[in-house]
CSV table of C-alpha atoms in Angstrom, one decimal:
chain,number,residue,atom,x,y,z
A,1,UNK,CA,26.3,-18.9,-27.4
A,2,UNK,CA,27.0,-15.9,-25.0
A,3,UNK,CA,29.9,-13.7,-26.0
A,4,UNK,CA,32.8,-14.3,-23.5
A,5,UNK,CA,33.8,-10.7,-23.9
A,6,UNK,CA,30.5,-9.3,-22.8
A,7,UNK,CA,29.2,-9.0,-19.2
A,8,UNK,CA,25.7,-8.0,-18.3
A,9,UNK,CA,25.3,-8.1,-14.5
A,10,UNK,CA,25.1,-6.1,-11.3
A,11,UNK,CA,28.3,-4.5,-10.1
A,12,UNK,CA,29.2,-6.3,-6.8
A,13,UNK,CA,32.5,-4.6,-5.8
A,14,UNK,CA,35.0,-2.0,-6.9
A,15,UNK,CA,38.5,-2.6,-5.6
A,16,UNK,CA,40.0,-0.3,-4.3
A,17,UNK,CA,36.7,1.3,-3.4
A,18,UNK,CA,35.7,4.8,-4.5
A,19,UNK,CA,35.3,6.3,-1.0
A,20,UNK,CA,37.7,9.0,0.2
A,21,UNK,CA,39.1,10.3,-3.1
A,22,UNK,CA,37.8,11.2,-6.5
A,23,UNK,CA,37.6,8.8,-9.4
A,24,UNK,CA,40.4,10.6,-11.2
A,25,UNK,CA,42.7,10.6,-8.2
A,26,UNK,CA,42.0,6.9,-7.5
A,27,UNK,CA,43.0,6.0,-11.1
A,28,UNK,CA,46.1,8.2,-10.8
A,29,UNK,CA,47.0,6.3,-7.6
A,30,UNK,CA,46.5,2.9,-9.4
A,31,UNK,CA,48.0,3.0,-12.9
A,32,UNK,CA,47.6,-0.8,-13.0
A,33,UNK,CA,43.8,-0.3,-13.1
A,34,UNK,CA,40.8,-0.7,-10.8
A,35,UNK,CA,39.3,-4.2,-10.3
A,36,UNK,CA,35.5,-4.4,-11.1
A,37,UNK,CA,33.7,-7.5,-9.7
A,38,UNK,CA,30.3,-8.4,-10.9
A,39,UNK,CA,27.6,-10.8,-9.6
A,40,UNK,CA,28.1,-14.3,-11.0
A,41,UNK,CA,31.9,-14.4,-10.3
A,42,UNK,CA,32.7,-12.2,-13.3
A,43,UNK,CA,35.4,-9.6,-13.3
A,44,UNK,CA,36.9,-6.9,-15.4
A,45,UNK,CA,39.5,-4.1,-15.0
A,46,UNK,CA,39.2,-0.4,-15.7
A,47,UNK,CA,42.5,1.1,-16.8
A,48,UNK,CA,43.4,4.8,-16.7
A,49,UNK,CA,42.4,6.7,-19.9
A,50,UNK,CA,40.5,9.7,-21.2
A,51,UNK,CA,37.1,8.6,-20.0
A,52,UNK,CA,38.0,6.2,-17.2
A,53,UNK,CA,37.2,8.6,-14.4
A,54,UNK,CA,33.6,9.2,-15.8
A,55,UNK,CA,33.2,5.4,-16.4
A,56,UNK,CA,34.3,4.6,-12.8
A,57,UNK,CA,31.8,7.2,-11.4
A,58,UNK,CA,29.0,5.6,-13.5
A,59,UNK,CA,29.9,2.1,-12.3
A,60,UNK,CA,29.9,3.2,-8.7
A,61,UNK,CA,26.5,4.8,-9.0
A,62,UNK,CA,25.0,1.7,-10.7
A,63,UNK,CA,26.4,-0.4,-7.9
A,64,UNK,CA,24.6,1.8,-5.4
A,65,UNK,CA,21.4,1.6,-7.4
A,66,UNK,CA,21.6,-2.2,-7.8
A,67,UNK,CA,21.1,-1.6,-11.5
A,68,UNK,CA,22.7,-3.8,-14.2
A,69,UNK,CA,25.5,-2.7,-16.6
A,70,UNK,CA,26.5,-3.9,-20.0
A,71,UNK,CA,30.3,-4.2,-20.4
A,72,UNK,CA,32.4,-5.1,-23.5
A,73,UNK,CA,35.9,-6.4,-22.7
A,74,UNK,CA,39.2,-6.3,-24.4
A,75,UNK,CA,40.2,-10.0,-24.8
A,76,UNK,CA,43.9,-9.5,-24.2
A,77,UNK,CA,43.5,-8.0,-20.6
A,78,UNK,CA,39.8,-8.0,-19.8
A,79,UNK,CA,39.9,-4.2,-19.7
A,80,UNK,CA,36.6,-2.3,-20.1
A,81,UNK,CA,36.3,-1.2,-23.7
A,82,UNK,CA,32.7,0.0,-23.6
A,83,UNK,CA,30.0,0.6,-21.0
A,84,UNK,CA,26.2,0.8,-21.7
A,85,UNK,CA,23.4,1.2,-19.3
A,86,UNK,CA,20.6,-1.3,-20.0
A,87,UNK,CA,16.9,-1.1,-19.4
A,88,UNK,CA,15.2,-3.7,-17.2
A,89,UNK,CA,11.8,-3.9,-18.8
A,90,UNK,CA,9.2,-5.9,-20.5
A,91,UNK,CA,8.8,-6.0,-24.3
A,92,UNK,CA,5.4,-4.8,-25.4
A,93,UNK,CA,5.5,-4.8,-29.2
A,94,UNK,CA,7.7,-5.8,-32.1
A,95,UNK,CA,6.9,-4.3,-35.6
A,96,UNK,CA,8.8,-5.0,-38.8
A,97,UNK,CA,10.1,-1.7,-40.2
A,98,UNK,CA,11.1,-2.4,-43.8
A,99,UNK,CA,14.4,-3.8,-44.8
A,100,UNK,CA,16.3,-2.3,-41.8
A,101,UNK,CA,14.8,-4.6,-39.2
A,102,UNK,CA,12.2,-4.3,-36.4
A,103,UNK,CA,11.0,-1.5,-34.2
A,104,UNK,CA,10.8,-2.7,-30.6
A,105,UNK,CA,8.5,-1.0,-28.0
A,106,UNK,CA,9.5,-1.4,-24.4
A,107,UNK,CA,7.3,-1.0,-21.4
A,108,UNK,CA,9.8,1.2,-19.5
A,109,UNK,CA,10.4,3.7,-22.4
A,110,UNK,CA,8.6,6.1,-24.7
A,111,UNK,CA,11.4,6.1,-27.2
A,112,UNK,CA,11.7,3.9,-30.3
A,113,UNK,CA,14.3,1.0,-30.3
A,114,UNK,CA,15.6,-0.7,-33.4
A,115,UNK,CA,16.7,-4.3,-34.0
A,116,UNK,CA,18.7,-4.2,-37.2
A,117,UNK,CA,18.9,-7.2,-39.6
A,118,UNK,CA,22.7,-6.7,-39.9
A,119,UNK,CA,23.2,-7.2,-36.2
A,120,UNK,CA,25.6,-10.1,-35.6
A,121,UNK,CA,23.1,-11.8,-33.3
A,122,UNK,CA,19.9,-10.7,-35.2
A,123,UNK,CA,18.2,-14.1,-35.2
A,124,UNK,CA,18.9,-14.9,-31.5
A,125,UNK,CA,17.8,-11.4,-30.4
A,126,UNK,CA,14.6,-11.5,-32.4
A,127,UNK,CA,13.7,-14.9,-31.0
A,128,UNK,CA,14.5,-13.7,-27.4
A,129,UNK,CA,12.4,-10.5,-27.8
A,130,UNK,CA,9.5,-12.3,-29.3
A,131,UNK,CA,9.5,-14.9,-26.5
A,132,UNK,CA,9.6,-12.0,-24.0
A,133,UNK,CA,6.6,-10.4,-25.6
A,134,UNK,CA,4.6,-13.6,-25.5
A,135,UNK,CA,5.5,-14.6,-21.9
A,136,UNK,CA,5.6,-11.1,-20.4
A,137,UNK,CA,9.0,-11.8,-18.7
A,138,UNK,CA,11.5,-9.2,-17.5
A,139,UNK,CA,14.4,-8.6,-19.9
A,140,UNK,CA,17.6,-6.6,-19.6
A,141,UNK,CA,17.9,-4.8,-22.9
A,142,UNK,CA,21.2,-3.2,-24.0
A,143,UNK,CA,21.4,-0.8,-26.9
A,144,UNK,CA,23.9,1.6,-28.5
A,145,UNK,CA,23.6,5.4,-28.1
A,146,UNK,CA,21.7,5.2,-31.4
A,147,UNK,CA,19.1,3.0,-29.7
A,148,UNK,CA,20.1,-0.1,-31.7
A,149,UNK,CA,19.5,-3.2,-29.6
A,150,UNK,CA,22.7,-5.3,-29.3
A,151,UNK,CA,21.8,-7.6,-26.4
A,152,UNK,CA,18.6,-8.8,-24.7
A,153,UNK,CA,18.4,-11.6,-22.1
A,154,UNK,CA,15.9,-12.7,-19.4
A,155,UNK,CA,16.6,-10.9,-16.1
A,156,UNK,CA,16.0,-12.9,-12.9
A,157,UNK,CA,15.5,-9.8,-10.7
A,158,UNK,CA,12.2,-7.9,-11.1
A,159,UNK,CA,12.9,-4.2,-10.9
A,160,UNK,CA,12.9,-3.1,-7.3
A,161,UNK,CA,12.3,0.4,-6.0
A,162,UNK,CA,12.3,1.8,-2.4
A,163,UNK,CA,9.0,1.8,-0.7
A,164,UNK,CA,6.7,4.6,-1.7
A,165,UNK,CA,6.5,7.5,0.8
A,166,UNK,CA,2.9,8.3,1.6
A,167,UNK,CA,1.8,11.6,0.0
A,168,UNK,CA,1.5,14.4,2.5
A,169,UNK,CA,-2.1,15.2,3.2
A,170,UNK,CA,-3.4,18.6,2.1
A,171,UNK,CA,-4.4,21.0,4.8
A,172,UNK,CA,-7.9,22.5,5.0
A,173,UNK,CA,-7.0,25.7,3.2
A,174,UNK,CA,-5.2,23.7,0.5
A,175,UNK,CA,-8.2,21.5,0.0
A,176,UNK,CA,-10.5,24.5,-0.3
A,177,UNK,CA,-8.2,26.0,-3.0
A,178,UNK,CA,-7.8,22.7,-4.8
A,179,UNK,CA,-11.6,22.3,-5.1
A,180,UNK,CA,-12.0,26.0,-6.0
A,181,UNK,CA,-9.4,25.5,-8.8
A,182,UNK,CA,-11.2,22.3,-9.9
A,183,UNK,CA,-14.6,24.0,-10.1
A,184,UNK,CA,-13.3,27.4,-11.5
A,185,UNK,CA,-10.0,26.5,-13.1
A,186,UNK,CA,-9.2,29.9,-14.4
A,187,UNK,CA,-9.0,31.4,-10.9
A,188,UNK,CA,-5.7,29.5,-10.7
A,189,UNK,CA,-4.3,30.8,-14.0
A,190,UNK,CA,-1.0,32.7,-13.9
A,191,UNK,CA,0.2,35.7,-15.9
A,192,UNK,CA,2.6,35.3,-18.8
A,193,UNK,CA,5.3,36.8,-16.7
A,194,UNK,CA,4.7,34.3,-13.9
A,195,UNK,CA,4.5,31.4,-16.4
A,196,UNK,CA,8.0,32.4,-17.7
A,197,UNK,CA,9.3,32.6,-14.1
A,198,UNK,CA,8.0,29.1,-13.4
A,199,UNK,CA,9.5,27.9,-16.7
A,200,UNK,CA,12.9,29.4,-15.6
A,201,UNK,CA,12.6,27.8,-12.2
A,202,UNK,CA,12.4,24.3,-13.6
A,203,UNK,CA,14.8,24.9,-16.5
A,204,UNK,CA,17.5,26.1,-14.1
A,205,UNK,CA,17.6,22.5,-12.7
A,206,UNK,CA,19.1,21.2,-16.0
A,207,UNK,CA,22.1,18.9,-15.5
A,208,UNK,CA,25.7,19.7,-16.2
A,209,UNK,CA,26.1,16.7,-18.7
A,210,UNK,CA,29.6,15.8,-17.4
A,211,UNK,CA,28.9,15.8,-13.7
A,212,UNK,CA,25.0,15.3,-13.5
A,213,UNK,CA,24.8,16.2,-9.8
A,214,UNK,CA,21.4,15.2,-8.2
A,215,UNK,CA,18.8,16.5,-8.1
A,216,UNK,CA,19.3,18.0,-11.5
A,217,UNK,CA,16.9,17.2,-14.3
A,218,UNK,CA,18.4,15.6,-17.5
A,219,UNK,CA,16.7,17.8,-20.1
A,220,UNK,CA,19.8,17.3,-22.3
A,221,UNK,CA,18.9,13.7,-22.7
A,222,UNK,CA,15.5,14.2,-24.3
A,223,UNK,CA,14.8,10.8,-25.9
A,224,UNK,CA,13.6,9.0,-22.8
A,225,UNK,CA,12.4,9.5,-19.3
A,226,UNK,CA,9.9,12.4,-20.0
A,227,UNK,CA,7.4,11.0,-17.4
A,228,UNK,CA,10.0,11.5,-14.6
A,229,UNK,CA,11.1,14.9,-15.8
A,230,UNK,CA,7.4,16.1,-16.0
A,231,UNK,CA,6.6,14.7,-12.5
A,232,UNK,CA,9.6,16.5,-11.0
A,233,UNK,CA,8.8,19.8,-12.8
A,234,UNK,CA,5.2,19.5,-11.4
A,235,UNK,CA,6.6,19.0,-7.9
A,236,UNK,CA,8.8,22.1,-8.2
A,237,UNK,CA,5.9,24.2,-9.5
A,238,UNK,CA,3.5,23.0,-6.9
A,239,UNK,CA,6.1,23.9,-4.2
A,240,UNK,CA,6.2,27.3,-5.7
A,241,UNK,CA,2.5,27.8,-5.3
A,242,UNK,CA,1.4,27.0,-8.9
A,243,UNK,CA,-1.2,24.5,-10.0
A,244,UNK,CA,0.2,22.6,-13.0
A,245,UNK,CA,-1.5,19.9,-15.0
A,246,UNK,CA,0.0,17.6,-17.7
A,247,UNK,CA,-0.5,17.0,-21.4
A,248,UNK,CA,0.3,13.8,-23.2
A,249,UNK,CA,0.9,13.4,-26.9
A,250,UNK,CA,0.6,10.0,-28.7
A,251,UNK,CA,1.7,9.4,-32.3
A,252,UNK,CA,4.6,8.7,-34.6
A,253,UNK,CA,6.7,11.5,-33.2
A,254,UNK,CA,9.9,12.7,-34.8
A,255,UNK,CA,11.4,15.8,-33.1
A,256,UNK,CA,14.5,17.8,-34.1
A,257,UNK,CA,16.9,18.6,-31.3
A,258,UNK,CA,20.4,19.7,-30.7
A,259,UNK,CA,20.6,17.5,-27.6
A,260,UNK,CA,21.1,14.2,-29.6
A,261,UNK,CA,24.1,13.4,-31.8
A,262,UNK,CA,21.6,12.4,-34.6
A,263,UNK,CA,19.9,15.8,-34.3
A,264,UNK,CA,16.5,14.2,-33.7
A,265,UNK,CA,14.6,11.9,-31.4
A,266,UNK,CA,11.8,9.4,-32.2
A,267,UNK,CA,9.0,8.9,-29.6
A,268,UNK,CA,5.8,6.9,-29.4
A,269,UNK,CA,4.5,9.4,-26.9
A,270,UNK,CA,5.7,12.3,-24.8
A,271,UNK,CA,4.4,14.3,-21.7
A,272,UNK,CA,5.1,17.7,-20.2
A,273,UNK,CA,3.5,19.9,-17.6
A,274,UNK,CA,1.0,22.7,-18.5
A,275,UNK,CA,0.0,25.9,-16.8
A,276,UNK,CA,-3.2,27.9,-17.3
A,277,UNK,CA,-2.0,31.3,-18.5
A,278,UNK,CA,-4.2,34.3,-18.3
A,279,UNK,CA,-3.8,36.3,-21.5
A,280,UNK,CA,-6.5,38.9,-20.9
A,281,UNK,CA,-9.5,39.3,-18.6
A,282,UNK,CA,-11.6,37.0,-20.8
A,283,UNK,CA,-9.0,34.8,-22.4
A,284,UNK,CA,-6.8,32.1,-20.9
A,285,UNK,CA,-5.1,29.1,-22.4
A,286,UNK,CA,-2.9,26.2,-21.4
A,287,UNK,CA,0.8,26.7,-22.1
A,288,UNK,CA,3.3,23.8,-22.1
A,289,UNK,CA,6.4,23.9,-19.9
A,290,UNK,CA,9.0,21.7,-21.7
A,291,UNK,CA,12.7,22.8,-21.4
A,292,UNK,CA,13.7,19.7,-23.4
A,293,UNK,CA,12.2,21.3,-26.5
A,294,UNK,CA,11.8,25.1,-25.8
A,295,UNK,CA,13.1,28.0,-23.9
A,296,UNK,CA,9.8,29.5,-23.0
A,297,UNK,CA,6.2,28.4,-22.3
A,298,UNK,CA,4.4,27.5,-25.6
A,299,UNK,CA,0.8,26.8,-26.7
A,300,UNK,CA,-0.3,23.2,-27.0
A,301,UNK,CA,-0.5,23.5,-30.9
A,302,UNK,CA,3.0,24.8,-31.0
A,303,UNK,CA,4.3,22.0,-28.8
A,304,UNK,CA,2.5,19.4,-30.9
A,305,UNK,CA,3.7,21.1,-34.1
A,306,UNK,CA,7.4,20.5,-33.5
A,307,UNK,CA,6.9,16.7,-32.9
A,308,UNK,CA,6.5,15.7,-36.5
A,309,UNK,CA,3.0,14.1,-36.5
A,310,UNK,CA,0.0,16.3,-37.4
A,311,UNK,CA,-2.2,13.3,-36.6
A,312,UNK,CA,-0.9,12.9,-33.1
A,313,UNK,CA,-3.5,13.2,-30.3
A,314,UNK,CA,-3.2,15.3,-27.1
A,315,UNK,CA,-4.6,14.1,-23.7
A,316,UNK,CA,-4.8,16.5,-20.7
A,317,UNK,CA,-4.6,15.0,-17.2
A,318,UNK,CA,-4.0,16.1,-13.6
A,319,UNK,CA,-0.4,16.6,-12.5
A,320,UNK,CA,-0.7,13.5,-10.2
A,321,UNK,CA,-0.9,11.2,-13.2
A,322,UNK,CA,2.7,9.8,-13.4
A,323,UNK,CA,2.9,7.1,-16.1
A,324,UNK,CA,-0.5,6.3,-17.5
A,325,UNK,CA,-0.4,2.6,-18.2
A,326,UNK,CA,2.6,1.5,-16.2
A,327,UNK,CA,2.7,3.2,-12.8
A,328,UNK,CA,-0.3,5.5,-12.6
A,329,UNK,CA,0.8,7.6,-9.6
A,330,UNK,CA,4.0,8.3,-7.8
A,331,UNK,CA,3.0,10.4,-4.8
A,332,UNK,CA,6.3,10.0,-2.9
A,333,UNK,CA,8.4,10.7,-6.1
A,334,UNK,CA,10.3,7.4,-5.4
A,335,UNK,CA,10.0,6.0,-9.0
A,336,UNK,CA,10.6,9.6,-10.3
A,337,UNK,CA,13.9,9.8,-8.6
A,338,UNK,CA,15.0,6.4,-9.7
A,339,UNK,CA,14.4,7.2,-13.4
A,340,UNK,CA,15.9,10.7,-13.1
A,341,UNK,CA,19.0,9.0,-11.7
A,342,UNK,CA,19.0,6.4,-14.5
A,343,UNK,CA,18.8,9.1,-17.2
A,344,UNK,CA,21.4,11.3,-15.5
A,345,UNK,CA,23.8,8.4,-16.0
A,346,UNK,CA,22.7,7.9,-19.6
A,347,UNK,CA,23.5,11.6,-20.2
A,348,UNK,CA,26.9,11.4,-18.5
A,349,UNK,CA,27.7,8.2,-20.5
A,350,UNK,CA,26.8,9.9,-23.8
A,351,UNK,CA,28.9,12.9,-22.8
A,352,UNK,CA,32.0,10.6,-22.6
A,353,UNK,CA,31.6,9.6,-26.3
A,354,UNK,CA,33.8,11.3,-29.0
A,355,UNK,CA,31.0,13.8,-29.9
A,356,UNK,CA,31.2,15.1,-26.3
A,357,UNK,CA,28.4,16.6,-24.3
A,358,UNK,CA,25.2,18.2,-25.7
A,359,UNK,CA,24.1,20.5,-27.1
A,360,UNK,CA,25.7,19.7,-30.5
A,361,UNK,CA,26.7,22.7,-32.6
A,362,UNK,CA,26.6,20.6,-35.8
A,363,UNK,CA,22.8,20.2,-35.5
A,364,UNK,CA,20.8,22.8,-37.3
C-alpha cells in the first residue's frame, strides 16, 4: 500500500510563484509557507527553515524541467520533511550482494545502487524492480544520498528531451585537419603546458555547490553523470582548438574522494576525456582530463590505478561517443545539458544536508 506521506510526482504549481523575488525573500514574505501542488491533485507545503530556500529553488527547477520529485511529508501539517531527486530509468540488472541485500544496476547511471534487506518495503521493492527488469518498463527510482533505494514505481511518462540540434558541419579546413589528425594523430598532440591549460579551462567550470549556476559542471558530485561531464569538457576543449578523445573504464570500481560524505564512490564504469600530450620529439602519450578525481592531467595507468580494480579494462573512443550503449551520440549537447542540470540539482540537494557542501574535510 502506498505511503500516504510520500509523494512521487511532477511539480505542477508553486503558489505564490517564484518569479520576481528570491526564494529566501518569498519565504520571508510568507511565514505561513509556500503551497506546492503536484500532478495527480496532490499538495504539500514548504515552511520557512534553514534549508527551505534551497529546497524551493530545487522544486522550481524540477518544475521547469518536467522532472519528478520524491517528497516525504510531516503527517501533522503536510509540510515537506525531505526532498529527493529520483531517476527515471530502466532497471538492467539485479545481483544479490550478501546479507546486505541486492545491488541494482540502472540504465541511466554508472553508479551502484543498493536495495537493503532491512528496508521497510524490501519485498515490494524487490518485486517491482524484478518486474521492471523483465518487462523493460520505465521506473522512477528514488534513493537516499547513500544510494539506498527506498522507492521504485512504474512511471507513465517516458523521459522526454528537447529535440536534438543538428551538429554544425565542419568547414573544409576543419575537415582537412580532422583527417590529418586521424591519419597522423601525433600532429595534434599538445605540450604538457598546454594540456594543463586545457585542464584548468574545464576545471574552472566547477559548480559552487550551494548555487550551482548553469552552465557549471558538477565535478563535486562525482558518483554519477560522468558521461555528461566528459561530453561538456570535450566541447570546451574542441572550442579551444584542441582535439580530445575519451577513455572508458569498466570494472568493479571503488574510488576514494573527498567529494562524497562516505569518502568514496562505487562505479560500474567511468569515462573522461583524453589529450595526446607530446613529452619529447619521439614520445607522446594520452593523458586523462578528469577534475572529478585529479588536479592535473594524468596518465591512463594512473587514472585507472585510483579506481580500485586492477582488472578493470580501458576502452578509447572518439570524443563524439556520448554514452556507449544508451545514447551513442549527442551532437547538439541536448541530453548532455539535461543530465548536467539533473546532477547540479543533486549536488545542491546534498549540500543542504547536515554535512554541508563538498569537499569534506573529514575524508582522508
